[in-house]
Amino acid sequence: MKRTVIQGTGRHLPKRLVTNDDISRLMDTSDEWIIQRTGIEQRYWVPEDENIGPSDLGAEAAKKALEKAGWTPEDIDLIIFASLSPDLFFPGSGCLLQHLLGLHTTPALDIRQQCTGFFYGIATADAFIRSGQANRVLFVGAEIHSRGLDISSRGRDVAVIFGDGAGAICLEGVETDEPVGVLASALHSQGEFSHSLMIEAPTFRCAPSINEEMIKEGRHYPKMDGRLIFKNAVRRLPEVAGEVLDKAGLTMNDIDLVIPHQANLRINQAFQKAMNLEDEKIFNNINKYGNTTAASIPIALDEVIENKKVGRGDTVLFIGLGAGLTWGSIVYRF
Ligand code: UT7
């Protein structure tokens, strides 16, 4: 049976470290508020004077993942690029990444699932691999939030949360009788709450797609109903974890490590409590990077592998919820 296995991972963070105290100098917030409400201590933002996009961060992460997998770019059958902050409105950043990797006609697919880009991306890669349409897939999640945030007290609820960064994963179809690789996935969306976290403009609903009035109102900045997202995450994450474990024929006792999306430490602590998990069974790194949306789980996974927190035979549960709303979960065995 063909199974989708991870052959290499990589991460790349921009070099500008931004602490909570740095942010507190730009708007009415404090280190204490940010740590207490989110668990974030710092994040990385791209330098203001550097002309780089998410595809550039993604390319750096991809090169590291390719090296660990022992692949050359030519080995890639399909690129899947997840981002809510693409280089261009269109075409997708996957095409830009393809060119940066020195490739000529390799297919590149962009997905717009925000914080759940990892789940939708890996489930798509798994479907391509198991159906025989591709055997080696490069998944990249990359974001540059810092250039699209309202860096003022008006935007403080959102601006303090998000960080820039990229993570990459090389996935390969392997014939094996062992129950390894992607064991199950579960995906959901609820468009009813699409306006609870969004960037509205430029918008093709309006003519013109953006104007001075919209800019004055800050409609080109992300808007978030934090409490609504928080409540939905606390409800949906245990629910989807149960669903994916059922699909895999496992229980929480079979899971060696949970790697959740890093949106808010309190959300992950609520999940931990709901599932009755010991501290060492859940991984968090939001303190260092903030919320890097589509890059958050790939970055966490790369750290977990690098620090040997998981090894052969270990089973990992990934979970997350974000804009859309979208949410999902994946069970993976090394
Ligand atoms: O991955 C993307 C998905 N997004 C999420 O998962 C976000 C989920 N939600 C959250 O993480 C939290 O709701 C936030 C961190 C965004 C906000 O935390 P909260 O505990 O829900 O705070 P709140 O929105 O209820 O605001 C409490 C107070 C308000 O002041 P008043 O009305 O009580 O006077 C806010 O104006 O905190 C104020 N506030 C701030 N104060 C200092 C909001 N942002 C800030 C800030 N610094 N940055």
CSV table of C-alpha atoms and ligand atoms in Angstrom, one decimal:
chain,number,residue,atom,x,y,z
A,1,MET,CA,0.0,0.0,0.0
A,2,LYS,CA,1.2,3.5,-0.8
A,3,ARG,CA,1.8,5.7,2.2
A,4,THR,CA,2.6,9.4,2.4
A,5,VAL,CA,5.8,9.9,4.5
A,6,ILE,CA,7.8,12.9,5.5
A,7,GLN,CA,11.3,12.8,4.1
A,8,GLY,CA,12.6,16.2,5.2
A,9,THR,CA,11.6,19.5,6.8
A,10,GLY,CA,13.0,23.0,7.0
A,11,ARG,CA,12.2,26.4,8.5
A,12,HIS,CA,13.3,29.9,7.9
A,13,LEU,CA,12.7,33.0,10.0
A,14,PRO,CA,13.6,36.5,9.0
A,15,LYS,CA,16.4,38.2,10.9
A,16,ARG,CA,14.5,41.1,12.5
A,17,LEU,CA,13.6,40.0,16.1
A,18,VAL,CA,10.7,42.1,17.5
A,19,THR,CA,10.0,41.8,21.2
A,20,ASN,CA,6.8,42.7,23.0
A,21,ASP,CA,8.7,45.7,24.4
A,22,ASP,CA,9.5,46.8,20.8
A,23,ILE,CA,5.8,46.5,19.9
A,24,SER,CA,4.8,48.4,23.0
A,25,ARG,CA,6.8,51.4,21.7
A,26,LEU,CA,4.6,51.4,18.5
A,27,MET,CA,1.1,51.1,20.1
A,28,ASP,CA,-0.8,51.1,23.3
A,29,THR,CA,0.0,47.6,24.6
A,30,SER,CA,2.4,45.9,27.0
A,31,ASP,CA,4.6,42.9,27.4
A,32,GLU,CA,2.5,41.8,30.3
A,33,TRP,CA,-0.8,41.9,28.3
A,34,ILE,CA,0.6,40.1,25.3
A,35,ILE,CA,2.2,37.3,27.4
A,36,GLN,CA,-0.9,36.9,29.6
A,37,ARG,CA,-3.4,36.8,26.8
A,38,THR,CA,-1.4,35.0,24.1
A,39,GLY,CA,1.8,33.5,25.5
A,40,ILE,CA,3.8,35.4,22.9
A,41,GLU,CA,7.2,36.9,24.0
A,42,GLN,CA,8.7,37.8,20.6
A,43,ARG,CA,8.2,37.3,16.9
A,44,TYR,CA,10.3,37.8,13.7
A,45,TRP,CA,9.4,40.3,11.1
A,46,VAL,CA,11.1,40.9,7.8
A,47,PRO,CA,13.4,43.9,7.7
A,48,GLU,CA,11.5,47.0,6.5
A,49,ASP,CA,14.1,47.8,3.8
A,50,GLU,CA,14.3,44.4,2.3
A,51,ASN,CA,12.3,43.7,-0.9
A,52,ILE,CA,11.4,40.0,-0.1
A,53,GLY,CA,8.1,38.1,-0.2
A,54,PRO,CA,6.8,34.9,1.3
A,55,SER,CA,8.1,32.9,-1.7
A,56,ASP,CA,11.7,34.0,-0.7
A,57,LEU,CA,11.2,32.9,2.9
A,58,GLY,CA,9.6,29.7,1.5
A,59,ALA,CA,12.5,29.1,-0.8
A,60,GLU,CA,15.0,29.2,2.1
A,61,ALA,CA,12.9,26.7,4.1
A,62,ALA,CA,12.4,24.5,1.0
A,63,LYS,CA,16.2,24.3,0.3
A,64,LYS,CA,16.7,23.0,3.9
A,65,ALA,CA,13.9,20.5,3.6
A,66,LEU,CA,15.2,19.3,0.2
A,67,GLU,CA,18.7,18.9,1.6
A,68,LYS,CA,17.4,16.8,4.5
A,69,ALA,CA,15.3,14.7,2.2
A,70,GLY,CA,18.3,14.2,-0.2
A,71,TRP,CA,16.3,15.6,-3.1
A,72,THR,CA,17.2,18.0,-5.8
A,73,PRO,CA,14.5,20.5,-6.9
A,74,GLU,CA,14.1,18.4,-10.1
A,75,ASP,CA,12.8,15.5,-7.9
A,76,ILE,CA,9.6,17.5,-7.0
A,77,ASP,CA,6.5,16.4,-8.9
A,78,LEU,CA,4.2,19.0,-7.3
A,79,ILE,CA,4.6,22.2,-5.2
A,80,ILE,CA,1.8,23.1,-2.7
A,81,PHE,CA,2.2,26.6,-1.3
A,82,ALA,CA,0.0,27.8,1.6
A,83,SER,CA,-0.2,31.5,2.5
A,84,LEU,CA,-2.7,34.2,3.5
A,85,SER,CA,-0.1,36.8,2.6
A,86,PRO,CA,0.9,36.0,-1.0
A,87,ASP,CA,3.7,37.9,-2.8
A,88,LEU,CA,1.2,39.0,-5.4
A,89,PHE,CA,-2.6,39.2,-5.5
A,90,PHE,CA,-2.2,36.7,-8.4
A,91,PRO,CA,-0.5,34.6,-9.6
A,92,GLY,CA,0.1,32.4,-6.6
A,93,SER,CA,3.4,32.3,-4.6
A,94,GLY,CA,3.8,28.6,-5.6
A,95,CYS,CA,4.7,29.8,-9.1
A,96,LEU,CA,7.3,32.3,-7.7
A,97,LEU,CA,8.7,29.6,-5.5
A,98,GLN,CA,9.0,27.2,-8.4
A,99,HIS,CA,11.1,29.7,-10.3
A,100,LEU,CA,13.2,30.5,-7.3
A,101,LEU,CA,14.0,26.8,-7.0
A,102,GLY,CA,15.3,26.9,-10.6
A,103,LEU,CA,12.5,24.7,-11.9
A,104,HIS,CA,10.8,25.2,-15.3
A,105,THR,CA,7.5,23.5,-15.7
A,106,THR,CA,6.8,21.7,-12.3
A,107,PRO,CA,3.2,22.2,-11.3
A,108,ALA,CA,2.5,24.6,-8.4
A,109,LEU,CA,-0.7,24.9,-6.5
A,110,ASP,CA,-1.6,27.6,-4.0
A,111,ILE,CA,-4.0,27.1,-1.2
A,112,ARG,CA,-5.8,29.9,0.7
A,113,GLN,CA,-6.7,28.2,4.0
A,114,GLN,CA,-4.9,30.6,6.3
A,115,CYS,CA,-4.0,28.9,9.7
A,116,THR,CA,-5.2,25.5,8.4
A,117,GLY,CA,-3.1,25.6,5.2
A,118,PHE,CA,-1.0,22.8,6.7
A,119,PHE,CA,-4.0,20.4,7.0
A,120,TYR,CA,-5.5,21.2,3.7
A,121,GLY,CA,-2.1,21.1,2.0
A,122,ILE,CA,-1.0,17.8,3.5
A,123,ALA,CA,-4.4,16.2,2.9
A,124,THR,CA,-4.1,17.3,-0.8
A,125,ALA,CA,-0.5,16.0,-1.1
A,126,ASP,CA,-1.6,12.7,0.4
A,127,ALA,CA,-4.5,12.5,-2.1
A,128,PHE,CA,-2.2,13.3,-5.0
A,129,ILE,CA,0.3,10.7,-3.8
A,130,ARG,CA,-2.1,7.9,-3.1
A,131,SER,CA,-3.9,8.4,-6.4
A,132,GLY,CA,-0.6,8.2,-8.2
A,133,GLN,CA,-0.7,11.7,-9.7
A,134,ALA,CA,2.5,12.7,-7.9
A,135,ASN,CA,5.0,10.9,-5.9
A,136,ARG,CA,7.2,13.7,-4.4
A,137,VAL,CA,5.4,16.7,-3.1
A,138,LEU,CA,7.0,19.9,-1.6
A,139,PHE,CA,4.6,21.6,0.8
A,140,VAL,CA,5.5,25.1,1.9
A,141,GLY,CA,3.7,27.4,4.3
A,142,ALA,CA,5.1,30.9,4.3
A,143,GLU,CA,3.8,34.3,5.6
A,144,ILE,CA,4.8,37.9,5.7
A,145,HIS,CA,2.2,39.4,8.0
A,146,SER,CA,4.3,42.4,9.3
A,147,ARG,CA,3.8,44.4,6.1
A,148,GLY,CA,0.0,44.1,6.2
A,149,LEU,CA,-0.7,44.8,9.9
A,150,ASP,CA,-2.1,48.0,11.3
A,151,ILE,CA,0.9,48.9,13.5
A,152,SER,CA,-1.1,51.4,15.6
A,153,SER,CA,-3.3,51.2,18.7
A,154,ARG,CA,-6.3,50.7,16.4
A,155,GLY,CA,-4.9,47.4,15.2
A,156,ARG,CA,-3.3,46.2,18.5
A,157,ASP,CA,-5.5,43.1,19.0
A,158,VAL,CA,-4.2,41.7,15.7
A,159,ALA,CA,-0.8,43.3,15.3
A,160,VAL,CA,0.7,41.8,18.5
A,161,ILE,CA,-0.1,38.3,17.5
A,162,PHE,CA,1.3,37.7,14.0
A,163,GLY,CA,4.9,36.8,13.0
A,164,ASP,CA,6.6,36.2,9.7
A,165,GLY,CA,8.3,32.9,8.8
A,166,ALA,CA,8.3,29.8,6.6
A,167,GLY,CA,8.3,26.0,7.0
A,168,ALA,CA,8.7,23.3,4.3
A,169,ILE,CA,8.0,19.6,4.2
A,170,CYS,CA,9.1,17.0,1.6
A,171,LEU,CA,6.4,14.3,1.3
A,172,GLU,CA,6.9,11.1,-0.6
A,173,GLY,CA,4.8,8.1,-1.6
A,174,VAL,CA,6.4,4.9,-0.2
A,175,GLU,CA,5.1,1.3,-0.8
A,176,THR,CA,4.9,-0.4,2.6
A,177,ASP,CA,2.8,-2.7,4.7
A,178,GLU,CA,3.7,-0.8,7.9
A,179,PRO,CA,1.0,1.6,9.3
A,180,VAL,CA,3.3,4.7,8.9
A,181,GLY,CA,2.9,8.2,7.3
A,182,VAL,CA,-0.3,10.1,7.1
A,183,LEU,CA,-2.8,7.8,8.8
A,184,ALA,CA,-5.9,10.0,8.7
A,185,SER,CA,-7.0,13.6,8.1
A,186,ALA,CA,-10.2,15.6,8.9
A,187,LEU,CA,-11.0,18.9,7.3
A,188,HIS,CA,-13.8,21.4,8.0
A,189,SER,CA,-14.9,24.9,7.1
A,190,GLN,CA,-17.8,27.2,8.2
A,191,GLY,CA,-18.2,30.2,5.9
A,192,GLU,CA,-20.9,31.6,8.2
A,193,PHE,CA,-18.0,33.1,10.2
A,194,SER,CA,-15.9,34.3,7.2
A,195,HIS,CA,-16.1,37.9,8.4
A,196,SER,CA,-14.8,37.1,11.9
A,197,LEU,CA,-11.2,37.1,10.6
A,198,MET,CA,-10.5,38.7,7.2
A,199,ILE,CA,-8.8,41.3,5.1
A,200,GLU,CA,-11.5,42.9,3.1
A,201,ALA,CA,-9.8,45.2,0.6
A,202,PRO,CA,-8.9,45.3,-2.2
A,203,THR,CA,-12.1,43.6,-3.0
A,204,PHE,CA,-13.7,42.6,-6.3
A,205,ARG,CA,-17.1,43.1,-4.7
A,206,CYS,CA,-16.6,46.9,-5.0
A,207,ALA,CA,-15.8,49.3,-7.8
A,208,PRO,CA,-13.2,50.5,-7.5
A,209,SER,CA,-11.6,47.6,-5.6
A,210,ILE,CA,-10.0,50.0,-3.2
A,211,ASN,CA,-10.3,53.7,-2.6
A,212,GLU,CA,-9.1,56.3,-0.2
A,213,GLU,CA,-12.2,56.0,2.0
A,214,MET,CA,-11.5,52.3,2.5
A,215,ILE,CA,-7.9,53.0,3.3
A,216,LYS,CA,-9.0,55.6,5.8
A,217,GLU,CA,-11.3,53.1,7.5
A,218,GLY,CA,-8.5,50.6,7.6
A,219,ARG,CA,-10.4,48.0,5.5
A,220,HIS,CA,-7.1,46.9,4.0
A,221,TYR,CA,-5.9,45.6,7.4
A,222,PRO,CA,-6.9,42.3,9.0
A,223,LYS,CA,-10.0,42.5,11.2
A,224,MET,CA,-10.6,39.8,13.8
A,225,ASP,CA,-13.3,38.9,16.3
A,226,GLY,CA,-10.8,37.3,18.7
A,227,ARG,CA,-13.4,36.1,21.2
A,228,LEU,CA,-15.5,34.3,18.5
A,229,ILE,CA,-12.4,32.6,17.1
A,230,PHE,CA,-11.2,31.7,20.5
A,231,LYS,CA,-14.5,30.1,21.5
A,232,ASN,CA,-14.8,28.2,18.3
A,233,ALA,CA,-11.2,26.9,18.6
A,234,VAL,CA,-11.9,25.6,22.2
A,235,ARG,CA,-15.0,23.8,20.9
A,236,ARG,CA,-13.8,22.5,17.5
A,237,LEU,CA,-10.3,21.3,18.3
A,238,PRO,CA,-11.3,18.5,20.7
A,239,GLU,CA,-14.2,17.6,18.4
A,240,VAL,CA,-11.9,17.2,15.3
A,241,ALA,CA,-9.3,15.4,17.3
A,242,GLY,CA,-11.9,12.8,18.2
A,243,GLU,CA,-13.0,12.6,14.6
A,244,VAL,CA,-9.5,12.0,13.1
A,245,LEU,CA,-8.5,9.5,15.8
A,246,ASP,CA,-11.7,7.5,15.0
A,247,LYS,CA,-10.8,7.6,11.4
A,248,ALA,CA,-7.3,6.3,12.2
A,249,GLY,CA,-8.7,3.6,14.6
A,250,LEU,CA,-6.7,5.1,17.5
A,251,THR,CA,-7.3,6.9,20.8
A,252,MET,CA,-5.5,9.8,22.5
A,253,ASN,CA,-3.5,7.2,24.4
A,254,ASP,CA,-1.8,6.2,21.1
A,255,ILE,CA,-0.6,9.7,20.5
A,256,ASP,CA,3.0,10.5,21.6
A,257,LEU,CA,2.9,14.2,20.8
A,258,VAL,CA,0.3,16.8,19.8
A,259,ILE,CA,1.5,19.6,17.6
A,260,PRO,CA,-1.1,22.3,17.5
A,261,HIS,CA,-1.3,25.4,15.4
A,262,GLN,CA,0.3,28.2,17.3
A,263,ALA,CA,-2.5,30.8,17.5
A,264,ASN,CA,-2.7,31.4,21.2
A,265,LEU,CA,-1.1,29.5,24.1
A,266,ARG,CA,-4.4,29.7,26.0
A,267,ILE,CA,-6.2,27.9,23.2
A,268,ASN,CA,-3.7,25.1,23.3
A,269,GLN,CA,-3.8,24.9,27.0
A,270,ALA,CA,-7.6,24.6,26.8
A,271,PHE,CA,-7.2,21.7,24.4
A,272,GLN,CA,-4.6,20.1,26.6
A,273,LYS,CA,-7.0,20.3,29.6
A,274,ALA,CA,-10.0,19.0,27.5
A,275,MET,CA,-7.9,16.0,26.4
A,276,ASN,CA,-6.3,15.5,29.7
A,277,LEU,CA,-2.8,15.6,28.3
A,278,GLU,CA,0.5,15.7,30.3
A,279,ASP,CA,2.7,18.7,29.5
A,280,GLU,CA,5.3,16.7,27.6
A,281,LYS,CA,2.6,15.4,25.2
A,282,ILE,CA,1.9,18.8,23.6
A,283,PHE,CA,4.4,21.1,21.8
A,284,ASN,CA,4.2,24.9,21.9
A,285,ASN,CA,6.7,27.5,20.5
A,286,ILE,CA,4.4,30.5,20.1
A,287,ASN,CA,6.5,32.3,22.7
A,288,LYS,CA,9.3,32.6,20.1
A,289,TYR,CA,7.5,33.1,16.8
A,290,GLY,CA,4.0,34.4,17.5
A,291,ASN,CA,1.3,33.2,15.1
A,292,THR,CA,2.8,32.5,11.7
A,293,THR,CA,-0.5,31.0,10.3
A,294,ALA,CA,0.3,28.6,7.4
A,295,ALA,CA,4.0,28.4,8.5
A,296,SER,CA,3.3,27.6,12.2
A,297,ILE,CA,2.9,23.8,12.1
A,298,PRO,CA,5.7,23.3,9.5
A,299,ILE,CA,8.1,25.4,11.7
A,300,ALA,CA,7.0,23.5,14.9
A,301,LEU,CA,7.4,20.1,13.1
A,302,ASP,CA,10.9,21.0,12.0
A,303,GLU,CA,11.9,22.0,15.5
A,304,VAL,CA,10.4,18.8,17.0
A,305,ILE,CA,12.3,16.6,14.6
A,306,GLU,CA,15.5,18.6,15.1
A,307,ASN,CA,15.2,18.3,18.9
A,308,LYS,CA,14.5,14.6,18.6
A,309,LYS,CA,11.2,15.0,20.4
A,310,VAL,CA,9.8,12.4,18.0
A,311,GLY,CA,11.4,9.3,16.5
A,312,ARG,CA,10.6,6.2,14.5
A,313,GLY,CA,7.3,4.7,15.4
A,314,ASP,CA,6.0,7.8,17.2
A,315,THR,CA,2.5,9.0,16.4
A,316,VAL,CA,1.7,12.7,16.2
A,317,LEU,CA,-1.6,14.5,16.2
A,318,PHE,CA,-1.7,17.9,14.4
A,319,ILE,CA,-4.7,20.2,15.1
A,320,GLY,CA,-5.7,23.8,14.3
A,321,LEU,CA,-8.4,26.3,13.5
A,322,GLY,CA,-8.3,29.7,11.8
A,323,ALA,CA,-9.9,32.1,9.4
A,324,GLY,CA,-12.7,30.8,7.1
A,325,LEU,CA,-13.5,29.5,9.6
A,326,THR,CA,-11.5,26.4,8.8
A,327,TRP,CA,-10.2,23.7,11.0
A,328,GLY,CA,-8.6,20.3,10.7
A,329,SER,CA,-6.5,17.5,12.1
A,330,ILE,CA,-4.0,15.0,10.8
A,331,VAL,CA,-2.6,11.8,12.4
A,332,TYR,CA,0.9,10.9,11.3
A,333,ARG,CA,3.2,8.1,12.3
A,334,PHE,CA,7.0,8.3,11.9
B,1,UT7,O1,-4.7,31.9,14.0
B,1,UT7,C1,-5.7,32.8,13.7
B,1,UT7,C2,-6.9,32.6,14.5
B,1,UT7,N1,-6.9,33.6,15.5
B,1,UT7,C3,-7.0,33.2,16.8
B,1,UT7,O2,-6.9,32.1,17.1
B,1,UT7,C4,-7.3,34.3,17.8
B,1,UT7,C5,-8.1,33.8,18.9
B,1,UT7,N2,-8.3,34.9,19.9
B,1,UT7,C6,-7.4,35.4,20.7
B,1,UT7,O3,-6.2,34.9,20.6
B,1,UT7,C7,-7.8,36.4,21.7
B,1,UT7,O4,-9.1,36.7,21.6
B,1,UT7,C8,-7.0,37.7,21.6
B,1,UT7,C9,-5.5,37.5,22.0
B,1,UT7,C10,-7.0,38.3,20.2
B,1,UT7,C11,-7.5,38.8,22.6
B,1,UT7,O5,-7.5,38.3,23.9
B,1,UT7,P1,-8.9,38.3,24.8
B,1,UT7,O6,-8.5,37.8,26.1
B,1,UT7,O7,-10.0,37.7,24.0
B,1,UT7,O8,-9.1,39.9,24.9
B,1,UT7,P2,-10.4,40.7,24.5
B,1,UT7,O9,-10.5,40.8,23.0
B,1,UT7,O10,-11.5,40.3,25.2
B,1,UT7,O11,-9.9,42.2,25.0
B,1,UT7,C12,-9.8,42.4,26.4
B,1,UT7,C13,-9.3,43.8,26.5
B,1,UT7,C14,-10.1,44.9,25.7
B,1,UT7,O12,-10.2,46.0,26.5
B,1,UT7,P3,-11.5,46.3,27.4
B,1,UT7,O13,-12.6,46.4,26.3
B,1,UT7,O14,-11.6,45.2,28.3
B,1,UT7,O15,-11.2,47.7,28.0
B,1,UT7,C15,-9.2,45.2,24.5
B,1,UT7,O16,-9.5,46.4,24.0
B,1,UT7,O17,-7.9,44.0,26.0
B,1,UT7,C16,-7.8,45.1,25.1
B,1,UT7,N3,-6.8,44.8,24.1
B,1,UT7,C17,-5.5,45.0,24.4
B,1,UT7,N4,-4.9,45.6,25.4
B,1,UT7,C18,-3.5,45.7,25.3
B,1,UT7,C19,-6.9,44.1,22.9
B,1,UT7,N5,-5.7,44.0,22.3
B,1,UT7,C20,-4.8,44.5,23.2
B,1,UT7,C21,-3.4,44.7,23.2
B,1,UT7,N6,-2.8,45.3,24.3
B,1,UT7,N7,-2.7,44.3,22.2
